[in-house]
Structure formats: structure tokens, C-alpha cells
mmCIF file of C-alpha atoms in Angstrom:
data_model
loop_
_atom_site.group_PDB
_atom_site.id
_atom_site.type_symbol
_atom_site.label_atom_id
_atom_site.label_comp_id
_atom_site.label_asym_id
_atom_site.label_seq_id
_atom_site.Cartn_x
_atom_site.Cartn_y
_atom_site.Cartn_z
ATOM 1 C CA MET F 13 41.629 121.397 -1.203
ATOM 2 C CA GLN F 14 38.205 121.523 -1.718
ATOM 3 C CA SER F 15 37.650 118.840 0.605
ATOM 4 C CA PHE F 16 39.575 120.272 3.228
ATOM 5 C CA LEU F 17 37.677 123.606 3.005
ATOM 6 C CA THR F 18 34.376 122.396 3.210
ATOM 7 C CA ASP F 19 34.723 119.402 5.805
ATOM 8 C CA PRO F 20 38.877 119.468 7.343
ATOM 9 C CA PHE F 21 37.379 117.330 10.127
ATOM 10 C CA SER F 22 37.097 114.285 7.721
ATOM 11 C CA PHE F 23 39.803 114.992 5.817
ATOM 12 C CA ILE F 24 42.155 114.903 8.917
ATOM 13 C CA ALA F 25 40.315 111.792 9.942
ATOM 14 C CA ASN F 26 40.315 110.426 6.307
ATOM 15 C CA TRP F 27 43.896 111.190 6.045
ATOM 16 C CA LEU F 28 44.661 109.506 9.271
ATOM 17 C CA GLU F 29 43.436 106.489 8.552
ATOM 18 C CA SER F 30 44.915 105.879 5.235
ATOM 19 C CA LEU F 31 48.350 106.754 7.290
ATOM 20 C CA LEU F 32 47.936 104.179 9.951
ATOM 21 C CA LEU F 33 46.397 101.732 7.523
ATOM 22 C CA GLY F 34 49.901 102.220 5.017
ATOM 23 C CA LEU F 35 51.703 101.394 8.214
ATOM 24 C CA GLY F 36 50.041 98.061 8.129
ATOM 25 C CA LEU F 37 47.658 97.914 10.892
ATOM 26 C CA GLN F 38 44.524 96.249 11.106
ATOM 27 C CA PRO F 39 41.305 98.067 10.151
ATOM 28 C CA ALA F 40 40.165 97.818 13.668
ATOM 29 C CA LEU F 41 43.061 98.452 15.390
ATOM 30 C CA ALA F 42 43.713 101.560 13.095
ATOM 31 C CA THR F 43 39.748 102.824 14.007
ATOM 32 C CA PHE F 44 40.680 102.610 17.658
ATOM 33 C CA LEU F 45 44.106 104.328 17.981
ATOM 34 C CA LEU F 46 41.787 107.330 15.977
ATOM 35 C CA GLN F 47 39.302 107.345 18.792
ATOM 36 C CA LEU F 48 41.759 107.075 21.614
ATOM 37 C CA LEU F 49 43.774 109.871 19.832
ATOM 38 C CA GLY F 50 40.547 111.863 19.191
ATOM 39 C CA ALA F 51 39.502 111.691 23.052
ATOM 40 C CA LEU F 52 42.936 112.670 24.082
ATOM 41 C CA VAL F 53 42.694 115.801 21.530
ATOM 42 C CA LEU F 54 39.137 116.457 22.732
ATOM 43 C CA GLY F 55 40.291 116.565 26.638
ATOM 44 C CA THR F 56 43.285 118.219 26.041
ATOM 45 C CA ALA F 57 41.320 120.742 24.640
ATOM 46 C CA MET F 58 38.831 121.226 26.985
ATOM 47 C CA LEU F 59 40.901 121.152 29.696
ATOM 48 C CA LEU F 60 43.408 124.093 28.238
ATOM 49 C CA LEU F 61 39.684 125.809 27.672
ATOM 50 C CA THR F 62 39.811 126.610 31.074
ATOM 51 C CA PHE F 63 42.690 128.881 31.238
ATOM 52 C CA LEU F 64 40.589 131.299 28.942
ATOM 53 C CA LEU F 65 37.519 130.617 30.957
ATOM 54 C CA ILE F 66 38.490 131.893 34.173
ATOM 55 C CA TRP F 67 39.965 134.917 32.835
ATOM 56 C CA ALA F 68 36.835 135.804 30.635
ATOM 57 C CA GLU F 69 34.643 135.310 33.724
ATOM 58 C CA ARG F 70 36.921 137.228 36.308
ATOM 59 C CA LYS F 71 37.011 140.011 33.639
ATOM 60 C CA ILE F 72 33.399 139.787 32.893
ATOM 61 C CA VAL F 73 32.230 139.970 36.310
ATOM 62 C CA ALA F 74 34.509 142.850 37.528
ATOM 63 C CA ARG F 75 33.204 144.757 34.734
ATOM 64 C CA ILE F 76 29.459 144.040 35.777
ATOM 65 C CA GLN F 77 30.972 145.216 39.652
ATOM 66 C CA ASP F 78 32.618 148.184 38.445
ATOM 67 C CA ARG F 79 36.053 146.420 38.688
ATOM 68 C CA LEU F 80 39.279 145.841 36.410
ATOM 69 C CA GLY F 81 39.609 142.515 36.979
ATOM 70 C CA PRO F 82 42.867 140.697 36.083
ATOM 71 C CA ASN F 83 45.371 143.647 34.457
ATOM 72 C CA ARG F 84 48.897 142.477 35.530
ATOM 73 C CA VAL F 85 49.958 139.144 34.795
ATOM 74 C CA GLY F 86 50.380 139.296 30.916
ATOM 75 C CA PRO F 87 48.454 141.876 28.260
ATOM 76 C CA PHE F 88 44.840 142.413 29.876
ATOM 77 C CA GLY F 89 45.814 140.114 32.584
ATOM 78 C CA ILE F 90 45.418 137.124 30.273
ATOM 79 C CA PHE F 91 48.409 135.191 32.176
ATOM 80 C CA GLN F 92 46.996 135.604 35.473
ATOM 81 C CA THR F 93 45.336 131.983 35.382
ATOM 82 C CA VAL F 94 49.061 130.923 34.396
ATOM 83 C CA ALA F 95 49.970 132.206 37.405
ATOM 84 C CA ASP F 96 47.568 130.905 39.831
ATOM 85 C CA LEU F 97 48.577 127.274 37.925
ATOM 86 C CA LEU F 98 51.864 127.811 39.381
ATOM 87 C CA LYS F 99 50.676 128.776 42.631
ATOM 88 C CA LEU F 100 48.847 125.572 42.956
ATOM 89 C CA VAL F 101 51.266 123.175 41.708
ATOM 90 C CA THR F 102 53.873 124.612 44.303
ATOM 91 C CA LYS F 103 51.416 124.278 47.090
ATOM 92 C CA GLU F 104 51.635 121.122 49.873
ATOM 93 C CA LEU F 105 49.325 118.425 49.496
ATOM 94 C CA ILE F 106 48.007 118.117 52.841
ATOM 95 C CA THR F 107 45.533 114.911 53.754
ATOM 96 C CA PRO F 108 43.392 115.377 56.886
ATOM 97 C CA THR F 109 44.039 113.127 59.790
ATOM 98 C CA GLY F 110 41.010 110.372 59.990
ATOM 99 C CA ALA F 111 40.260 110.999 56.111
ATOM 100 C CA ASP F 112 39.018 108.461 54.208
ATOM 101 C CA LEU F 113 41.698 108.119 51.584
ATOM 102 C CA ILE F 114 40.133 106.292 48.465
ATOM 103 C CA PRO F 115 37.374 108.552 48.282
ATOM 104 C CA TYR F 116 39.099 111.652 49.297
ATOM 105 C CA ASN F 117 41.617 111.070 46.560
ATOM 106 C CA LEU F 118 39.134 109.605 43.907
ATOM 107 C CA ALA F 119 36.788 112.731 44.524
ATOM 108 C CA PRO F 120 38.700 115.496 42.350
ATOM 109 C CA LEU F 121 39.097 112.825 39.631
ATOM 110 C CA LEU F 122 35.411 112.002 39.366
ATOM 111 C CA ALA F 123 34.453 115.838 39.454
ATOM 112 C CA VAL F 124 36.991 116.553 36.406
ATOM 113 C CA MET F 125 36.441 113.482 34.356
ATOM 114 C CA SER F 126 32.753 113.492 34.635
ATOM 115 C CA VAL F 127 32.454 117.109 32.988
ATOM 116 C CA VAL F 128 34.928 116.623 30.369
ATOM 117 C CA GLY F 129 33.257 113.016 29.548
ATOM 118 C CA LEU F 130 30.126 115.051 28.596
ATOM 119 C CA TRP F 131 31.987 116.616 25.543
ATOM 120 C CA ALA F 132 31.807 113.347 24.309
ATOM 121 C CA VAL F 133 28.232 113.064 22.655
ATOM 122 C CA ILE F 134 28.059 116.968 22.156
ATOM 123 C CA PRO F 135 27.875 117.453 18.247
ATOM 124 C CA MET F 136 30.163 120.832 17.770
ATOM 125 C CA ALA F 137 29.891 120.642 14.319
ATOM 126 C CA PRO F 138 28.231 118.435 11.703
ATOM 127 C CA THR F 139 31.153 115.874 11.779
ATOM 128 C CA LEU F 140 32.731 116.758 14.371
ATOM 129 C CA LEU F 141 30.899 114.420 17.469
ATOM 130 C CA GLY F 142 32.937 112.110 19.633
ATOM 131 C CA ALA F 143 30.429 109.548 20.114
ATOM 132 C CA ASP F 144 26.819 109.499 17.791
ATOM 133 C CA ILE F 145 25.057 107.480 19.993
ATOM 134 C CA ASN F 146 21.348 106.702 20.036
ATOM 135 C CA VAL F 147 20.812 106.968 23.559
ATOM 136 C CA GLY F 148 22.776 110.719 24.261
ATOM 137 C CA VAL F 149 20.518 112.627 26.658
ATOM 138 C CA LEU F 150 20.682 109.886 29.008
ATOM 139 C CA TYR F 151 24.308 109.646 28.749
ATOM 140 C CA ILE F 152 24.417 113.345 29.692
ATOM 141 C CA ILE F 153 21.787 112.625 32.677
ATOM 142 C CA SER F 154 23.840 109.171 33.907
ATOM 143 C CA ILE F 155 27.538 110.985 33.411
ATOM 144 C CA GLY F 156 26.401 114.053 35.531
ATOM 145 C CA ALA F 157 25.417 112.671 37.755
ATOM 146 C CA ILE F 158 29.259 111.457 38.326
ATOM 147 C CA GLY F 159 30.080 114.869 39.143
ATOM 148 C CA THR F 160 27.195 114.926 42.013
ATOM 149 C CA LEU F 161 28.686 111.913 43.077
ATOM 150 C CA GLY F 162 32.131 113.442 43.562
ATOM 151 C CA ILE F 163 31.119 116.138 45.852
ATOM 152 C CA MET F 164 29.370 114.192 48.003
ATOM 153 C CA LEU F 165 32.175 111.935 48.289
ATOM 154 C CA ALA F 166 34.797 115.030 49.259
ATOM 155 C CA GLY F 167 32.269 116.324 51.931
ATOM 156 C CA MET F 168 31.675 112.759 53.732
ATOM 157 C CA SER F 169 35.514 111.340 52.933
ATOM 158 C CA SER F 170 37.120 114.861 54.662
ATOM 159 C CA ASN F 171 36.643 114.101 58.215
ATOM 160 C CA ASN F 172 35.376 117.827 58.488
ATOM 161 C CA LYS F 173 32.025 119.018 59.937
ATOM 162 C CA TYR F 174 31.399 121.992 57.348
ATOM 163 C CA ALA F 175 32.384 119.382 54.725
ATOM 164 C CA LEU F 176 29.818 117.194 55.499
ATOM 165 C CA LEU F 177 27.426 119.809 55.533
ATOM 166 C CA GLY F 178 28.330 120.646 51.951
ATOM 167 C CA ALA F 179 27.614 117.070 51.160
ATOM 168 C CA PHE F 180 24.441 117.123 52.266
ATOM 169 C CA ARG F 181 23.423 120.560 50.815
ATOM 170 C CA THR F 182 24.522 118.488 47.889
ATOM 171 C CA VAL F 183 22.033 115.779 47.997
ATOM 172 C CA ALA F 184 19.609 119.156 48.911
ATOM 173 C CA MET F 185 20.182 120.624 45.487
ATOM 174 C CA MET F 186 21.931 118.951 42.727
ATOM 175 C CA VAL F 187 20.084 115.723 43.304
ATOM 176 C CA SER F 188 16.550 117.471 43.810
ATOM 177 C CA TYR F 189 17.181 119.795 40.425
ATOM 178 C CA THR F 190 17.681 116.886 38.134
ATOM 179 C CA VAL F 191 14.271 115.893 38.716
ATOM 180 C CA PRO F 192 12.907 119.113 36.729
ATOM 181 C CA LEU F 193 15.835 119.330 34.132
ATOM 182 C CA VAL F 194 14.896 115.641 33.214
ATOM 183 C CA LEU F 195 11.498 116.840 32.509
ATOM 184 C CA ALA F 196 12.655 119.185 30.851
ATOM 185 C CA LEU F 197 15.191 117.103 28.255
ATOM 186 C CA LEU F 198 11.922 114.618 27.486
ATOM 187 C CA VAL F 199 10.550 118.178 25.798
ATOM 188 C CA PRO F 200 12.944 117.957 22.828
ATOM 189 C CA VAL F 201 13.562 114.376 23.177
ATOM 190 C CA LEU F 202 9.405 114.222 22.156
ATOM 191 C CA LEU F 203 9.582 116.554 19.564
ATOM 192 C CA THR F 204 12.366 114.542 18.035
ATOM 193 C CA GLY F 205 11.461 111.056 18.291
ATOM 194 C CA SER F 206 14.814 110.587 19.275
ATOM 195 C CA MET F 207 17.847 110.713 22.484
ATOM 196 C CA GLY F 208 20.494 111.502 20.106
ATOM 197 C CA MET F 209 22.367 114.980 20.016
ATOM 198 C CA GLN F 210 23.318 114.923 16.590
ATOM 199 C CA ALA F 211 19.278 113.979 15.995
ATOM 200 C CA ILE F 212 18.275 116.856 18.062
ATOM 201 C CA VAL F 213 20.228 119.260 16.072
ATOM 202 C CA GLU F 214 19.282 118.049 13.265
ATOM 203 C CA ALA F 215 15.826 118.504 13.953
ATOM 204 C CA GLN F 216 15.706 122.055 14.690
ATOM 205 C CA SER F 217 15.830 123.049 11.400
ATOM 206 C CA PRO F 218 14.052 125.461 10.430
ATOM 207 C CA TRP F 219 12.891 126.663 14.010
ATOM 208 C CA ALA F 220 15.359 125.866 16.937
ATOM 209 C CA TYR F 221 13.419 124.286 20.202
ATOM 210 C CA ILE F 222 13.709 127.597 21.980
ATOM 211 C CA PHE F 223 11.039 128.685 20.078
ATOM 212 C CA LEU F 224 9.079 125.593 20.540
ATOM 213 C CA ALA F 225 9.331 125.366 23.912
ATOM 214 C CA PRO F 226 10.692 128.114 25.689
ATOM 215 C CA ILE F 227 9.037 127.348 28.970
ATOM 216 C CA ALA F 228 11.104 124.024 28.753
ATOM 217 C CA ALA F 229 14.535 125.837 27.721
ATOM 218 C CA LEU F 230 14.237 128.025 30.366
ATOM 219 C CA ILE F 231 13.674 125.150 33.346
ATOM 220 C CA PHE F 232 16.444 123.660 31.576
ATOM 221 C CA PHE F 233 19.115 126.356 31.837
ATOM 222 C CA ILE F 234 17.795 126.967 35.849
ATOM 223 C CA SER F 235 17.998 123.535 36.927
ATOM 224 C CA SER F 236 21.211 123.200 34.951
ATOM 225 C CA VAL F 237 22.931 126.375 36.875
ATOM 226 C CA ALA F 238 21.464 124.604 40.232
ATOM 227 C CA GLU F 239 23.079 121.150 39.538
ATOM 228 C CA VAL F 240 26.510 122.928 38.898
ATOM 229 C CA GLY F 241 26.198 124.895 41.737
ATOM 230 C CA ARG F 242 26.612 128.295 40.319
ATOM 231 C CA ALA F 243 25.532 131.550 41.749
ATOM 232 C CA PRO F 244 22.771 132.065 42.869
ATOM 233 C CA PHE F 245 22.559 128.755 43.881
ATOM 234 C CA ASP F 246 26.222 128.235 45.390
ATOM 235 C CA LEU F 247 24.966 126.963 48.802
ATOM 236 C CA LEU F 248 27.516 124.060 49.041
ATOM 237 C CA GLU F 249 30.287 126.201 48.939
ATOM 238 C CA ALA F 250 28.564 129.235 50.969
ATOM 239 C CA GLU F 251 31.452 130.863 52.649
ATOM 240 C CA SER F 252 29.676 132.803 54.795
ATOM 241 C CA GLU F 253 27.975 129.495 56.322
ATOM 242 C CA ILE F 254 29.887 126.746 56.048
ATOM 243 C CA VAL F 255 33.749 128.499 54.867
ATOM 244 C CA ALA F 256 34.522 126.200 51.591
ATOM 245 C CA GLY F 257 32.058 123.810 51.689
ATOM 246 C CA PHE F 258 32.929 120.316 50.274
ATOM 247 C CA HIS F 259 36.479 121.430 49.334
ATOM 248 C CA ILE F 260 37.649 122.998 52.536
ATOM 249 C CA GLU F 261 39.689 120.254 53.652
ATOM 250 C CA TYR F 262 41.703 120.260 49.374
ATOM 251 C CA SER F 263 44.691 122.166 48.408
ATOM 252 C CA GLY F 264 47.250 122.395 45.795
ATOM 253 C CA LEU F 265 46.724 120.749 42.638
ATOM 254 C CA LYS F 266 43.259 118.667 44.084
ATOM 255 C CA PHE F 267 41.539 122.034 45.168
ATOM 256 C CA GLY F 268 42.768 123.319 41.396
ATOM 257 C CA MET F 269 40.810 120.040 40.092
ATOM 258 C CA PHE F 270 37.691 121.419 41.914
ATOM 259 C CA PHE F 271 38.441 124.866 40.678
ATOM 260 C CA VAL F 272 38.710 123.711 37.099
ATOM 261 C CA ALA F 273 35.862 121.411 37.138
ATOM 262 C CA GLU F 274 33.660 123.980 38.356
ATOM 263 C CA PHE F 275 34.042 126.723 35.363
ATOM 264 C CA LEU F 276 34.425 124.069 32.714
ATOM 265 C CA HIS F 277 31.118 122.716 34.170
ATOM 266 C CA ALA F 278 29.482 126.208 33.911
ATOM 267 C CA PHE F 279 31.049 126.392 30.241
ATOM 268 C CA THR F 280 29.468 122.924 29.188
ATOM 269 C CA ILE F 281 25.905 123.871 30.558
ATOM 270 C CA SER F 282 26.294 126.646 28.245
ATOM 271 C CA ALA F 283 27.196 124.394 25.495
ATOM 272 C CA LEU F 284 24.321 121.645 26.286
ATOM 273 C CA THR F 285 21.363 124.708 26.366
ATOM 274 C CA ALA F 286 22.919 125.631 23.199
ATOM 275 C CA THR F 287 23.139 122.190 21.479
ATOM 276 C CA ILE F 288 19.457 120.811 22.549
ATOM 277 C CA PHE F 289 17.303 124.325 22.409
ATOM 278 C CA LEU F 290 19.277 126.771 20.133
ATOM 279 C CA GLY F 291 20.468 124.263 17.776
ATOM 280 C CA GLY F 292 23.364 123.658 17.914
ATOM 281 C CA TRP F 293 25.711 124.008 14.878
ATOM 282 C CA GLN F 294 22.997 124.586 12.949
ATOM 283 C CA GLY F 295 23.010 128.067 10.780
ATOM 284 C CA PRO F 296 23.257 128.963 7.023
ATOM 285 C CA TRP F 297 25.499 127.252 5.324
ATOM 286 C CA ALA F 298 26.163 124.899 8.053
ATOM 287 C CA GLU F 299 26.151 121.881 6.388
ATOM 288 C CA GLN F 300 28.475 122.818 3.158
ATOM 289 C CA TYR F 301 31.007 124.518 5.266
ATOM 290 C CA THR F 302 31.067 122.719 8.813
ATOM 291 C CA LEU F 303 34.102 125.149 10.542
ATOM 292 C CA LEU F 304 30.552 127.691 9.657
ATOM 293 C CA GLY F 305 28.871 125.341 12.100
ATOM 294 C CA LEU F 306 31.473 124.905 14.554
ATOM 295 C CA LEU F 307 31.787 129.250 14.331
ATOM 296 C CA TYR F 308 27.632 128.862 15.202
ATOM 297 C CA PHE F 309 28.216 126.392 17.706
ATOM 298 C CA ILE F 310 30.867 128.700 19.445
ATOM 299 C CA ILE F 311 28.806 131.897 19.057
ATOM 300 C CA LYS F 312 25.559 130.458 20.727
ATOM 301 C CA THR F 313 27.315 128.595 23.869
ATOM 302 C CA SER F 314 29.421 131.828 24.675
ATOM 303 C CA LEU F 315 26.188 133.784 24.425
ATOM 304 C CA VAL F 316 24.590 131.488 26.865
ATOM 305 C CA TYR F 317 27.915 131.131 28.852
ATOM 306 C CA PHE F 318 27.494 135.241 29.333
ATOM 307 C CA VAL F 319 24.198 134.803 30.836
ATOM 308 C CA VAL F 320 25.548 132.236 33.376
ATOM 309 C CA ILE F 321 28.643 134.764 34.357
ATOM 310 C CA TRP F 322 25.688 137.540 34.252
ATOM 311 C CA LEU F 323 23.390 135.658 36.993
ATOM 312 C CA ARG F 324 26.560 135.144 39.264
ATOM 313 C CA GLY F 325 28.116 138.900 39.209
ATOM 314 C CA SER F 326 24.263 140.077 39.601
ATOM 315 C CA PHE F 327 22.217 138.063 41.802
ATOM 316 C CA PRO F 328 22.852 137.187 45.612
ATOM 317 C CA ARG F 329 22.847 133.932 47.193
ATOM 318 C CA ILE F 330 19.628 132.700 48.098
ATOM 319 C CA ARG F 331 18.665 130.807 51.285
ATOM 320 C CA ILE F 332 18.422 127.019 51.456
ATOM 321 C CA ASP F 333 14.843 126.745 52.118
ATOM 322 C CA GLN F 334 13.939 129.282 49.436
ATOM 323 C CA MET F 335 15.992 127.243 47.075
ATOM 324 C CA ASN F 336 14.281 123.706 47.873
ATOM 325 C CA ALA F 337 10.938 125.518 48.327
ATOM 326 C CA PHE F 338 11.428 127.238 44.555
ATOM 327 C CA ASN F 339 12.408 123.623 42.904
ATOM 328 C CA TRP F 340 9.840 121.868 44.291
ATOM 329 C CA LYS F 341 6.810 123.942 44.169
ATOM 330 C CA PHE F 342 7.503 125.544 41.543
ATOM 331 C CA ILE F 343 9.983 124.490 38.943
ATOM 332 C CA THR F 344 9.313 120.558 38.926
ATOM 333 C CA PRO F 345 5.226 121.321 38.604
ATOM 334 C CA LEU F 346 5.660 123.908 35.829
ATOM 335 C CA ALA F 347 8.255 120.774 34.022
ATOM 336 C CA LEU F 348 5.589 118.444 34.206
ATOM 337 C CA VAL F 349 2.777 120.795 33.197
ATOM 338 C CA SER F 350 5.163 121.409 29.970
ATOM 339 C CA LEU F 351 5.977 118.379 29.199
ATOM 340 C CA ILE F 352 2.344 117.432 29.070
ATOM 341 C CA PHE F 353 1.091 120.681 27.305
ATOM 342 C CA THR F 354 4.171 119.822 24.768
ATOM 343 C CA ALA F 355 3.159 116.191 23.983
ATOM 344 C CA VAL F 356 -0.454 117.267 23.468
ATOM 345 C CA ALA F 357 0.254 120.120 21.076
ATOM 346 C CA GLU F 358 2.359 117.736 19.438
ATOM 347 C CA LYS F 359 -0.189 115.026 19.187
ATOM 348 C CA VAL F 360 -2.496 118.161 17.655
ATOM 349 C CA VAL F 361 0.010 118.942 15.300
ATOM 350 C CA VAL F 362 0.805 116.014 13.610
ATOM 351 C CA ASP F 363 -3.034 114.150 13.718
ATOM 352 C CA PHE F 364 -4.403 117.538 12.229
ATOM 353 C CA ASP F 365 -1.972 118.631 10.126
ATOM 354 C CA LEU F 366 -1.725 122.180 11.921
ATOM 355 C CA PRO F 367 1.481 124.642 11.950
ATOM 356 C CA ARG F 368 3.825 123.360 14.128
ATOM 357 C CA LEU F 369 5.508 126.605 15.186
ATOM 358 C CA LEU F 370 1.563 128.365 16.024
ATOM 359 C CA ILE F 371 0.596 125.513 17.734
ATOM 360 C CA HIS F 372 3.681 125.388 20.378
ATOM 361 C CA LEU F 373 3.658 128.857 20.729
ATOM 362 C CA GLY F 374 0.034 129.209 21.714
ATOM 363 C CA VAL F 375 0.452 126.412 23.884
ATOM 364 C CA ASN F 376 3.564 127.915 25.543
ATOM 365 C CA ALA F 377 1.755 131.462 25.551
ATOM 366 C CA ILE F 378 -1.337 129.391 27.639
ATOM 367 C CA LEU F 379 0.950 128.321 29.838
ATOM 368 C CA ILE F 380 2.709 131.449 30.723
ATOM 369 C CA VAL F 381 -0.832 133.037 31.336
ATOM 370 C CA LEU F 382 -2.064 130.225 33.860
ATOM 371 C CA ILE F 383 1.722 130.513 35.515
ATOM 372 C CA ALA F 384 0.607 134.374 35.884
ATOM 373 C CA ILE F 385 -2.358 133.961 37.123
ATOM 374 C CA ALA F 386 -1.341 131.133 40.018
ATOM 375 C CA LEU F 387 1.665 133.475 41.055
ATOM 376 C CA GLY F 388 -0.849 136.340 41.624
ATOM 377 C CA GLY F 389 -2.999 134.308 43.486
ATOM 378 C CA TYR F 390 -0.268 132.846 45.305
ATOM 379 C CA ALA F 391 1.127 136.446 45.714
ATOM 380 C CA ARG F 392 -2.508 137.777 47.485
ATOM 381 C CA TYR F 393 -2.659 135.093 49.829
ATOM 382 C CA GLN F 394 0.872 135.581 50.833
ATOM 383 C CA ARG F 395 0.212 139.125 51.216
ATOM 384 C CA ALA F 396 -3.210 138.031 53.241
ATOM 385 C CA GLN F 397 -1.606 135.814 55.697
ATOM 386 C CA ALA F 398 1.163 138.534 56.657
ATOM 387 C CA GLU F 399 -1.684 141.493 57.080
ATOM 388 C CA GLU F 400 -3.326 138.843 59.315
ATOM 389 C CA ARG F 401 0.026 138.484 61.477
ATOM 390 C CA GLN F 402 0.440 141.972 61.508
ATOM 391 C CA GLN F 403 -2.940 142.199 62.757
ATOM 392 C CA ARG F 404 -2.569 140.167 65.259
ATOM 393 C CA VAL F 405 0.243 141.394 66.814
ATOM 394 C CA ARG F 406 -1.167 144.762 66.807
ATOM 395 C CA GLN F 407 -4.036 143.667 68.904
ATOM 396 C CA LYS F 408 -1.847 142.076 71.617
ATOM 397 C CA SER F 409 0.804 144.720 72.030
ATOM 398 C CA ALA F 410 -2.600 147.592 71.739
ATOM 399 C CA PRO F 411 -3.054 148.615 75.578
ATOM 400 C CA LYS F 412 -6.385 147.450 77.183
ATOM 401 C CA ALA F 413 -8.768 149.722 77.562
ATOM 402 C CA ALA F 414 -9.636 151.504 80.767
#
């Protein structure tokens, strides 16, 4: 009973393994069946969690915008998502004329599979982890790219100009913001000395990486939101410009799969941010009681997810040129400079045995001051250019002297 209270996940896994071995199965087959069962349980739990996420986001955004949100179906409208699912199930699956059938039907599956697959390497507790691979960060980057591929396939195979424009914007936005995202991910890898997700979480004791590298954490969060395509970066489905974007020709459950992938991906990037920069399951007595570690992980992920929802409900959509300029002219150079500063600071800490937290905080403070100086100079330059243009306009419009 004591082992169950301290580590219920290992207790249940050991009990199931002994049960399978007692049935006469080979150890390798028993391990394979347990891994298959774990993947099935994790994938099902994530897909069912989407019902709660959609309801929570609609309620929170409604409160931000001074509305009530879902309030009719069930207590507090909690079953509204179930009603929406039933409606999608009864919708006809319409395939447009001229569509490329294989990529058209494969795209919704890729969108969902990529998001669910990311949870395989996210440690939710000290002993609750799908696969502890030593290249977990590389796995996250590669699997996340499959979701981008799914959106591109949906846009290019639908035989629709608006969908094609949505796919073009996917290339311009999601692929572009992967560059600062990867550079930001190199910072915790550098601080840990490993690409394993569990190793990154364990290394954030006593200080989470958001204290050692706050700029990298902010860059990772912004780039993740942009890569998911959430507001204010939701240009790949801007209804005021390209109707519904890449999924305009999808209906019924196929559209529902894109819908599920978007909401679950937003929660997944919150979990990744909490894991990589907020310490994941780290907290008081988390190693002794794994359920506490799971609770800490849920709290941190929920806080980050609230920020994602807050951004969606508060900020307007930006233009495509502003988005690309923000990425290539500001975020990407900043991520590269942050990586260089962090590498130099870590080398100084190791060679001279200096306080790690103070050195990294000092380096980030210097970088923030440099950013403020650079932005101030850029703003003065833009203001001078605007005043010069206005002066030329006034000179042209002024009446000629007699």
C-alpha cells in the first residue's frame, strides 16, 4: 500500500507485468504489450482532454471579452463540446471535385497524430513518461514538423485557391518561426548537456531555466504560438482574407480533426514550455510522491495555457508582412545572440566556479538593456523617416509663391 501511495504508476506497471508473465507470456512480449497499452491510454486521454480544453477556452475567452460563453448544454455549458461533436459526426463528408484524394484524406490524420505523438517524450511525473530517449528535443522538432506538413497537404490538395493561400502562409509562417524556436531550444540543451526531456527536467533543480534564460523562454513561447498558428499569428486561416484558409474544403469529422489538433497543440506547447523552462514536475516532495509531481506539472501547464488563451482573446491579428519582419528582423537575431551569451556565461560559470544564477541573470539583464537601446534607436530612425516623408508631402502640396 505504501508503494502505491508513493508511486502508483510504477506499482500499476509492475502489477500488469507480473500478471502478463503469470499468464505464460515471454518477457519481451509482455513489455511490448505494456508499451502498446500505455500508448493507447495516453493517446485516448489526450483526445478526451480536448473536450475539456475547448470548453475551458471558450469560457475564458468569453469572460475576457465580457460574454458568458457556453451556458446551455449541461452545468456551466460543459457538455457543449459533446453537442458540437455529435453535430460534426452527422455532417456529410464532402470531397471537392479535382482534389488529390490521398494527401487530402491524409492531412487531418497527420495533424492529430503529430500533436499526440509529442506527448510520448513529455515527462508528466518522475515515473510517468512514455519514452525517455536521449534525443527528446530533436524528436519534438521533427514530430512537430509533421503537423506543418499536414496543413500544407490540406491546402495544396483541396483544389481551392483560398486553401492554397493558406498553405503558402503555412510555409511563410510555421517554417520561418521554427528557426528561432530551435535556437531557443538549444539554450536548455546547452545548460543541461543533454537533449533528453527527463534530463532537462531533473537539471532544473533548484532553479528552473526561466530564471537562467528568461529571454530564451520568451522566444520559445512566442515561436511556439506562431508555429501552432494561434492568434495573433492565425494568418493561415484568416477568415477576413482567405475565408477559412487551409481547411475550407473539409467538413464533418475531417474538419473536426483539424479542430482537435489545434486546441490540443495549444495545450501541448504549454506543456513543453512548462517542461523545458518551468521545471516540469519539479517541486517539493515530487520525487517522493509522484502524484505531487503530476500535480505540479498540471498546474504549470495550466498557467501557461491560460496565457495562450489570454493572448488569443486580447490581441488582434497582425499582418503577414509584420509577422515575417518580426521574425527575421527581431526574434531570430535575438535568439542567436541569446544563445551566444548563454554559452559564454555557462563557460565562465564552469571555468571560474561562479554563482550560476547571478551570472546568467546578469547576462540576460545586459541583453535586455542592449535590446532596449537597439529598439530605441530603431524607433527614432523610423520616426525621422516618417517626419521626412510628411515634410516632402507638405512641400509638394504647399501653394507656390507668387
